[in-house]
C-alpha cells in the first residue's frame, strides 16, 4: 500500500529504461513515448519529423498534441487496456495507462503512424491552415510509417508489461527507502529520547551528589548526635557529636557493634526495641526522652528522634538524632526539689494564718463585716493550703501516678467563686470580669471532675487572662453545654506571640511576662487532661485570645442515652 501519491518519475528512473525503449524502437520501428498524466513528455524515442518539426512547434498544433495526449488518452477501452485513436493533427496514436496499485501515474504512447495510407488532401489543407511549407510538410507525412493493428497491439502490450515491471521494481525500491527513512527516524527518536534520559540521569546524579555532599556536611558538623543503625540494630555510621556525647574517640570503636552498648541493660535494650520499632516500621517518627549509657558506664539523659530509612524495610536501618539533655534534667530535678521545699515552707505559716482566723471568729464581739472578712481569710487560706498540696499532685500527674476521684461539680458556682476571689486583683489592674451562662434550658452546668483541681485550673486561666489584659479591658468567662460536655471559655484582649502558639501548653513556655515561669498553662493542661477533658487556645490580632476547656458532664451518660 502506497503511503502517499507518488509521480511516475519518483518511482522509475526514466534514464534506466531509455536504452530498453531505444532498443525496442530500433528492433520494431515503432516509436514509443512516455508522458505523465498532465501531458508532460518524460521520454520520446523515434518521433516522426512531422511531429518534432511541425506539430510540436506551432502553438495550435502543439495544443492539439497535448489535448490528444490527455483528454483522448483518458477515453480508454478498459476491456483492452489501451486506447487507439486518431490525434487532432491526423496521426494514429495508441495510449496505454500505467497503473501502479490502483494509481494512474503515466501514459505510454506509440504513435505517429498510420494504419492505412494517409489522406494527402487533409494534410495539404492543414499545411496551408498552419502556414507550414507544404512540400516539406507532405514529405514529412510520407515518412510516417504504416503498421497493421496486430503489430501495434503486440508492441504496446510488450511495452506496457515492461513499464509496469520497471515501475513495480521502482516502487519496491522506494518502499525500501521509506522503510530505511522510517528506521532512521525511529533510531533518531530513540537516540533523542536516550539522550534526554541520559541528560536527566546526569542532572539527577549531579543533584544526588550535591545532596550527598550537603548531607555529609550536615552529618559531620551537626550540633546533635546522629547514628545510623542497620540490620540487627547494629551501628553503621555515627557523627562527631555522637562520639562526644558517648565518650568515644573514633567511629571505628563503635562501627558494627550492637546498639546494646548504648543501653543501660539487656532488658532496656529489648524493651526499647519492642516498644518503638513497630511504630518505626509504620513510618512513624519517634520522639522519646530516654536514658542511655556513656562509654564509662554512667547514665545519660537523651532526647531521641528516630525515623526508619525506608519503612517497612527495616533492614535498611533507622536514623536516630540524639541530644544530650542531662543538664536540663538536672535543672528540672533541682527545680522540683526547690518547689517541694518551698511548698513545705509555705504550708507552716499558712496553717498559722488559718488557725488564727478560726480563733478570732470565736470572738462574739465582732460585727458582721469583720466576721465575713475573717471567714474569707480562713476559706482562702484553706484553698491555698489545698492548692499547695495539689502542686504536689502535678508531679504525680506527670509521672502517671495521680489517682483521679471524680465528683459532680457545679461549674457556675465555682466560676463565680473564683471571680469573686479575684475581684480585688482585677480592680487593682483596672480590668473587669464578666461571667456568662449560655445554656438555654437553665439547667446547671455540672462537670464530672474534682472541685479543687477545677478550681486551680480556672484560677490559673483567670490569672493569666487578667495579667495579659490592659487597663480598661474586660475578661469574659462563659459557660455552656454541648452534647453532654461542659464548656468553659476564658477570653481577653491580649494576643499570644506567634512563636509560642504551637507550644503554648508546654512546660516552661512563657513570653514577655515579668516573673513568668511557664507553668500556669502547662499545669492547666495537666489538670484538664487528668479529668478526661481537652484544652485549646485561639489567638489572633484584633480578636484577642480565648482558651476553651472541655470537661465531661456529670449528665453525659444521660445525654447519650437520650440521643440513642
XYZ file of C-alpha atoms in Angstrom:
564
model
C 0.000 0.000 0.000
C 1.435 3.372 -1.084
C 1.686 5.760 1.828
C 1.316 8.840 -0.379
C 0.653 9.627 -4.060
C 3.917 9.460 -5.994
C 4.622 10.589 -9.518
C 5.885 8.106 -12.122
C 9.240 9.896 -12.238
C 9.613 9.346 -8.450
C 9.083 5.624 -8.851
C 11.007 4.983 -12.067
C 14.376 6.227 -13.186
C 13.476 7.148 -16.781
C 17.099 7.158 -17.865
C 17.407 3.492 -16.834
C 14.598 2.406 -19.178
C 15.699 4.680 -22.023
C 18.074 2.037 -23.522
C 15.290 -0.551 -23.451
C 12.863 1.807 -25.186
C 15.536 2.778 -27.707
C 16.249 -0.902 -28.411
C 12.570 -1.591 -28.852
C 12.289 1.196 -31.419
C 15.387 0.023 -33.269
C 14.043 -3.537 -33.410
C 10.388 -2.802 -34.307
C 10.490 0.647 -35.898
C 7.515 1.633 -33.752
C 8.237 4.954 -31.994
C 7.290 4.922 -28.265
C 6.942 7.858 -25.845
C 6.112 8.301 -22.172
C 4.105 11.191 -20.667
C 2.740 11.926 -17.232
C -0.968 12.426 -16.637
C -0.591 16.196 -17.251
C 0.794 15.590 -20.740
C 4.448 16.289 -19.907
C 6.770 14.228 -22.147
C 9.065 12.147 -19.962
C 10.682 10.051 -22.701
C 10.404 10.065 -26.511
C 12.281 7.864 -28.970
C 11.960 7.871 -32.794
C 9.490 10.703 -33.085
C 8.493 11.398 -36.615
C 9.674 14.629 -38.207
C 6.074 15.694 -38.779
C 5.661 15.929 -35.015
C 9.036 17.243 -33.917
C 9.490 19.786 -36.766
C 5.886 20.842 -37.343
C 3.138 19.826 -34.888
C 5.132 20.407 -31.660
C 6.444 23.801 -32.828
C 3.203 25.536 -33.876
C 1.054 26.833 -30.968
C -2.247 25.468 -32.240
C -0.969 22.022 -33.332
C 1.074 21.711 -30.092
C -2.077 22.422 -28.092
C -3.814 19.702 -30.109
C -0.969 17.304 -29.243
C -1.327 17.933 -25.501
C -5.106 17.606 -25.700
C -4.730 14.347 -27.591
C -2.234 13.015 -25.065
C -4.505 13.825 -22.090
C -8.205 14.010 -22.903
C -8.257 11.459 -25.697
C -5.951 9.113 -23.793
C -8.408 9.227 -20.924
C -11.064 7.559 -23.124
C -9.548 4.108 -22.645
C -11.067 0.887 -23.752
C -10.716 -0.836 -20.374
C -11.523 -4.204 -21.895
C -8.356 -3.898 -23.969
C -6.359 -1.798 -21.509
C -5.405 0.797 -24.131
C -6.915 3.422 -26.428
C -6.254 3.660 -30.108
C -7.263 6.969 -31.653
C -6.511 9.489 -34.358
C -4.904 12.534 -32.798
C -6.272 16.000 -33.516
C -3.427 16.524 -36.010
C -4.435 13.468 -38.101
C -1.935 10.785 -36.992
C -2.716 7.478 -35.278
C -1.671 7.162 -31.617
C -2.089 4.339 -29.159
C -2.250 5.244 -25.443
C -1.930 2.789 -22.611
C -2.185 3.846 -18.956
C 0.458 2.843 -16.453
C -1.358 1.949 -13.248
C 0.545 1.003 -10.123
C -1.528 -0.373 -7.263
C -4.649 1.420 -8.456
C -2.943 4.764 -9.115
C -2.856 6.075 -12.735
C 0.624 7.601 -12.892
C 1.579 7.878 -16.589
C 0.663 7.039 -20.194
C 2.693 5.029 -22.656
C 2.245 6.103 -26.275
C 3.209 4.604 -29.552
C 2.319 6.799 -32.401
C 2.907 8.944 -35.381
C 1.939 6.180 -37.756
C -0.976 5.183 -39.979
C -2.994 2.010 -40.278
C -3.822 2.908 -43.949
C -2.249 5.258 -46.486
C -2.825 8.885 -45.412
C -5.304 11.322 -46.931
C -2.864 13.738 -48.622
C -5.551 16.302 -49.263
C -6.274 16.567 -45.494
C -2.655 17.229 -44.707
C -2.306 19.677 -47.601
C -5.157 21.759 -46.164
C -3.608 21.548 -42.694
C -0.270 22.786 -44.067
C -1.939 25.788 -45.621
C -4.016 26.469 -42.456
C -0.980 26.416 -40.184
C 1.394 28.095 -42.630
C 3.701 25.084 -42.974
C 5.950 24.599 -46.002
C 3.558 22.412 -47.984
C 6.193 20.425 -49.886
C 8.324 19.770 -46.795
C 5.257 19.039 -44.662
C 3.876 16.479 -47.182
C 7.341 14.913 -47.413
C 7.235 14.510 -43.620
C 3.786 12.871 -43.978
C 5.269 10.378 -46.450
C 7.907 9.479 -43.841
C 5.270 8.346 -41.346
C 5.201 4.517 -41.291
C 2.118 2.372 -41.859
C 1.559 -0.570 -39.429
C -1.104 -3.190 -39.021
C -3.230 -3.141 -35.856
C -1.992 -6.538 -34.802
C 1.624 -5.449 -34.883
C 0.918 -2.288 -32.948
C -1.161 -4.060 -30.286
C 1.551 -6.647 -29.681
C 4.187 -3.961 -29.359
C 2.038 -1.945 -26.944
C 1.366 -4.930 -24.692
C 5.065 -5.636 -24.523
C 5.928 -2.059 -23.615
C 3.135 -1.918 -21.028
C 4.358 -5.069 -19.282
C 7.894 -3.737 -19.366
C 6.829 -0.369 -17.899
C 4.760 -1.979 -15.133
C 7.637 -4.286 -14.287
C 10.067 -1.387 -14.026
C 7.548 0.677 -12.062
C 6.989 -2.230 -9.673
C 10.724 -2.500 -9.147
C 10.883 1.230 -8.567
C 8.030 1.019 -6.053
C 9.770 -1.731 -4.151
C 12.948 0.314 -4.101
C 11.017 3.345 -2.864
C 9.407 1.271 -0.134
C 12.820 0.138 0.919
C 13.964 3.763 1.032
C 10.872 4.709 3.042
C 11.488 1.800 5.363
C 15.055 2.982 5.856
C 13.804 6.512 6.441
C 11.287 5.250 8.995
C 14.036 3.250 10.624
C 16.304 6.281 10.691
C 13.519 8.404 12.174
C 12.844 5.709 14.772
C 16.535 5.483 15.599
C 16.710 9.275 15.738
C 13.701 9.467 18.054
C 15.086 6.750 20.286
C 18.513 8.356 20.230
C 16.965 11.697 21.140
C 14.933 10.072 23.910
C 18.017 8.237 25.138
C 19.996 11.475 25.018
C 17.312 13.222 27.074
C 17.230 10.314 29.506
C 20.989 10.499 29.835
C 20.752 14.251 30.455
C 18.043 13.708 33.076
C 20.114 10.981 34.657
C 23.200 13.181 34.691
C 21.211 16.003 36.298
C 19.798 13.569 38.840
C 23.276 12.218 39.558
C 24.582 15.764 39.967
C 21.688 16.656 42.269
C 22.298 13.437 44.189
C 25.987 14.239 44.518
C 25.102 17.732 45.736
C 22.524 16.370 48.169
C 25.003 13.776 49.441
C 27.652 16.460 49.883
C 25.158 18.619 51.792
C 24.083 15.607 53.853
C 27.702 14.755 54.669
C 28.317 18.352 55.744
C 25.237 18.386 57.973
C 26.001 14.881 59.268
C 29.603 15.689 60.141
C 29.015 19.147 61.650
C 25.624 18.766 63.298
C 25.266 20.044 66.847
C 23.306 16.888 67.719
C 24.463 13.309 67.672
C 23.423 11.170 64.698
C 23.653 7.387 64.470
C 22.535 5.112 61.643
C 21.537 1.654 62.872
C 21.184 -1.048 60.221
C 20.263 -4.740 60.178
C 20.107 -6.254 63.631
C 20.225 -2.759 65.194
C 23.955 -2.551 64.634
C 25.812 0.742 64.433
C 26.591 1.611 60.812
C 27.605 5.275 60.969
C 27.972 7.954 63.641
C 28.935 11.619 63.538
C 31.421 13.602 65.604
C 28.824 14.906 68.075
C 27.690 11.329 68.808
C 31.267 10.425 69.742
C 31.434 13.442 72.062
C 28.154 12.584 73.802
C 29.079 8.955 74.488
C 32.808 9.426 75.078
C 34.255 7.566 72.086
C 37.347 8.671 70.178
C 36.632 7.428 66.645
C 33.772 5.887 64.620
C 35.735 2.632 64.292
C 35.262 1.986 68.011
C 31.503 1.571 67.626
C 31.030 0.667 63.949
C 29.470 -2.792 63.638
C 28.615 -3.071 67.322
C 25.114 -3.782 68.569
C 23.140 -0.830 69.910
C 23.147 -2.781 73.166
C 26.366 -0.902 74.058
C 24.269 2.284 74.290
C 21.658 0.852 76.677
C 21.910 0.571 80.440
C 20.946 -3.106 80.404
C 19.942 -6.007 78.184
C 16.385 -5.612 79.455
C 16.290 -1.934 78.476
C 17.655 -2.782 75.014
C 14.976 -5.432 74.398
C 12.054 -3.393 75.774
C 13.128 -0.336 73.733
C 13.060 -2.403 70.528
C 9.644 -3.891 71.309
C 8.093 -0.513 72.140
C 9.477 1.664 69.353
C 10.466 -0.408 66.316
C 6.932 -1.405 65.295
C 5.863 2.279 65.040
C 9.066 2.985 63.089
C 8.112 0.255 60.591
C 4.790 2.131 60.050
C 6.647 5.316 59.002
C 6.113 6.980 62.377
C 8.626 9.477 63.736
C 9.574 8.546 67.281
C 10.435 11.087 69.954
C 11.332 9.906 73.423
C 13.391 11.103 76.336
C 15.442 8.117 77.407
C 18.489 7.221 79.477
C 21.427 5.765 77.517
C 24.866 4.678 78.613
C 28.133 6.594 78.323
C 31.293 4.697 77.451
C 32.339 4.865 81.119
C 29.035 3.330 82.200
C 27.235 6.362 83.592
C 23.661 7.132 82.552
C 22.969 9.996 80.137
C 19.547 11.551 79.668
C 18.965 11.879 75.904
C 16.249 13.285 73.669
C 15.851 10.794 70.801
C 14.198 11.338 67.418
C 14.010 8.239 65.212
C 12.888 7.641 61.617
C 13.185 4.475 59.514
C 15.144 4.957 56.278
C 12.677 3.012 54.121
C 9.731 1.626 56.084
C 8.623 -1.112 56.291
C 12.015 -2.439 55.104
C 13.652 -2.130 58.490
C 16.787 -3.947 57.313
C 17.790 -0.661 55.648
C 18.035 0.850 59.080
C 16.911 3.696 61.310
C 18.386 7.182 61.707
C 18.454 8.384 65.316
C 19.104 12.026 66.227
C 20.366 12.326 69.804
C 20.605 15.378 72.052
C 22.213 15.242 75.484
C 19.639 16.706 77.899
C 21.353 15.654 81.115
C 21.877 19.279 82.178
C 18.224 20.106 81.619
C 17.119 17.051 83.584
C 19.380 18.049 86.469
C 17.868 21.555 86.472
C 14.355 20.120 86.383
C 15.160 17.836 89.297
C 16.675 20.743 91.204
C 13.615 22.906 90.460
C 11.266 20.161 91.636
C 13.260 19.783 94.839
C 13.163 23.535 95.403
C 9.443 23.628 94.698
C 8.812 20.856 97.221
C 10.893 22.688 99.821
C 9.080 25.945 99.070
C 5.680 24.271 99.333
C 6.680 22.738 102.652
C 7.900 26.077 103.967
C 4.674 27.829 102.877
C 2.331 25.354 104.497
C 3.537 26.030 108.080
C 2.836 29.802 108.225
C -0.332 29.345 106.172
C -1.641 26.878 108.740
C -0.990 29.502 111.410
C -2.969 32.116 109.467
C -5.952 29.753 109.094
C -5.826 28.803 112.764
C -5.629 32.440 113.829
C -8.657 33.307 111.664
C -10.640 30.484 113.267
C -9.687 31.629 116.786
C -10.725 35.222 116.046
C -14.056 34.063 114.630
C -14.925 32.730 118.085
C -14.981 36.306 119.473
C -18.651 37.198 119.884
C -17.956 40.940 119.867
C -17.082 41.001 116.144
C -19.554 42.683 113.791
C -20.838 41.092 110.588
C -18.321 42.759 108.257
C -15.415 41.636 110.433
C -16.726 38.081 110.553
C -17.088 37.998 106.760
C -13.503 39.232 106.348
C -12.171 36.596 108.749
C -14.242 33.899 107.035
C -12.780 34.935 103.680
C -9.267 34.767 105.155
C -9.987 31.293 106.556
C -11.541 29.892 103.329
C -8.853 31.440 101.156
C -6.139 30.018 103.407
C -7.714 26.583 103.300
C -7.880 26.705 99.490
C -4.277 27.904 99.288
C -3.269 25.029 101.550
C -5.170 22.638 99.278
C -3.580 24.182 96.177
C -0.134 23.723 97.668
C -0.995 20.079 98.199
C -2.276 19.945 94.605
C 1.012 21.314 93.355
C 2.489 18.074 94.667
C -0.143 16.312 92.613
C 1.239 17.883 89.402
C 4.334 15.754 89.803
C 2.133 12.677 90.167
C 0.212 13.695 87.032
C 3.453 13.993 85.052
C 4.625 10.593 86.220
C 1.196 8.979 85.669
C 0.747 8.164 89.370
C -2.152 10.522 90.111
C -5.429 8.896 91.205
C -8.401 10.814 89.811
C -11.514 10.907 92.065
C -14.377 12.485 90.058
C -17.483 14.075 91.591
C -20.254 16.379 90.434
C -19.003 19.961 90.324
C -21.330 22.930 89.751
C -19.155 24.979 87.393
C -21.381 28.062 87.535
C -20.937 28.385 91.300
C -17.242 27.509 91.088
C -16.555 30.071 88.355
C -18.437 32.760 90.253
C -16.479 31.953 93.438
C -13.154 32.211 91.588
C -14.263 35.521 90.007
C -15.270 36.896 93.428
C -11.910 35.976 94.922
C -10.138 37.724 92.033
C -12.209 40.906 92.451
C -9.512 42.727 94.425
C -6.830 41.736 91.900
C -8.970 42.744 88.926
C -9.730 46.155 90.453
C -6.055 46.772 91.100
C -5.384 46.058 87.434
C -8.441 48.121 86.354
C -9.768 45.077 84.474
C -13.341 43.853 84.911
C -14.502 40.225 84.967
C -17.777 39.160 83.312
C -19.282 35.710 83.848
C -21.918 34.489 81.395
C -24.116 31.400 81.161
C -25.103 30.499 77.601
C -27.296 27.443 78.230
C -30.913 27.725 77.018
C -32.632 25.278 79.386
C -31.441 26.909 82.611
C -30.048 23.681 83.978
C -26.776 23.966 85.911
C -23.524 23.248 84.122
C -22.285 20.310 86.177
C -18.983 18.635 85.365
C -17.730 15.212 86.383
C -14.461 16.448 87.885
C -12.531 17.215 91.078
C -13.553 20.534 92.594
C -10.125 21.637 93.796
C -8.421 20.592 90.551
C -11.001 22.535 88.569
C -10.683 25.492 90.950
C -6.896 25.548 90.424
C -7.396 25.175 86.677
C -9.794 28.153 86.490
C -7.646 30.238 88.837
C -4.605 29.699 86.609
C -6.501 30.678 83.463
C -8.104 33.725 85.070
C -4.761 34.886 86.475
C -3.137 34.670 83.034
C -6.065 36.446 81.370
C -6.015 39.326 83.869
C -2.247 39.787 83.664
C -2.372 39.747 79.829
C -5.075 42.452 79.746
C -4.668 46.205 79.564
C -6.316 48.806 81.776
C -9.996 49.135 80.938
C -10.240 45.671 79.323
C -12.817 43.004 80.116
C -12.049 39.345 80.831
C -15.030 37.162 79.895
C -15.738 33.725 81.336
C -18.557 31.848 79.591
C -20.196 28.517 80.443
C -22.091 26.250 78.079
C -23.034 22.621 77.441
C -22.602 20.697 74.200
C -23.660 17.073 73.712
C -23.316 16.286 77.395
C -19.949 18.044 77.726
C -19.218 21.143 79.792
C -17.509 24.065 78.061
C -15.686 26.875 79.837
C -14.091 29.675 77.809
C -11.826 32.429 79.145
C -11.269 35.381 76.783
C -9.162 38.512 76.968
C -7.888 41.129 74.510
C -4.220 40.104 74.670
C -2.537 38.183 71.839
C -0.184 35.212 72.278
C 3.051 35.710 70.281
C 3.220 33.603 67.111
C 6.469 31.881 68.074
C 4.944 30.204 71.160
C 1.401 29.490 69.955
C 2.354 25.967 68.867
C 3.863 25.185 72.305
C 1.566 27.328 74.444
C 0.645 24.468 76.818
C 4.174 23.073 77.082
C 6.275 23.234 80.218
C 8.258 26.423 80.933
C 6.876 28.231 77.871
C 6.412 31.948 78.560
C 6.982 35.234 76.735
C 7.059 38.894 77.818
C 5.714 38.233 81.311
C 7.831 39.520 84.183
C 8.475 36.679 86.625
C 6.621 34.180 84.416
C 7.598 30.519 84.892
C 5.652 28.970 82.031
C 3.930 26.592 84.468
C 0.423 28.104 84.551
C -0.857 26.882 81.184
C 1.191 23.683 81.479
C -0.466 22.778 84.793
C -3.857 23.782 83.310
C -3.336 21.237 80.548
C -2.321 18.528 83.023
C -5.334 19.203 85.263
C -7.698 19.229 82.260
C -6.416 16.033 80.693
C -6.270 14.105 84.003
C -10.030 14.815 84.320
C -10.750 13.451 80.823
C -11.011 16.859 79.185
C -9.319 18.862 76.458
C -7.947 22.392 76.392
C -7.338 24.542 73.304
C -6.250 28.087 72.550
C -7.077 30.517 69.734
C -5.264 33.839 69.452
C -5.338 36.423 66.688
C -4.551 40.096 66.403
C -7.756 42.144 66.600
C -9.684 39.245 68.156
C -7.720 38.587 71.330
C -7.144 35.206 72.966
C -9.674 32.559 74.006
C -8.875 29.389 75.953
C -11.542 26.694 75.743
C -11.775 23.914 78.350
C -13.946 20.905 77.523
C -14.787 18.651 80.514
C -17.022 15.577 80.829
C -20.503 16.482 82.063
C -21.972 14.829 85.100
C -25.026 14.030 82.920
C -23.080 12.920 79.850
C -24.344 9.334 80.125
C -27.939 10.555 80.421
C -27.440 12.693 77.299
C -26.038 9.712 75.388
C -28.993 7.533 76.365
C -31.476 10.240 75.338
C -29.833 10.554 71.926
C -29.933 6.795 71.459
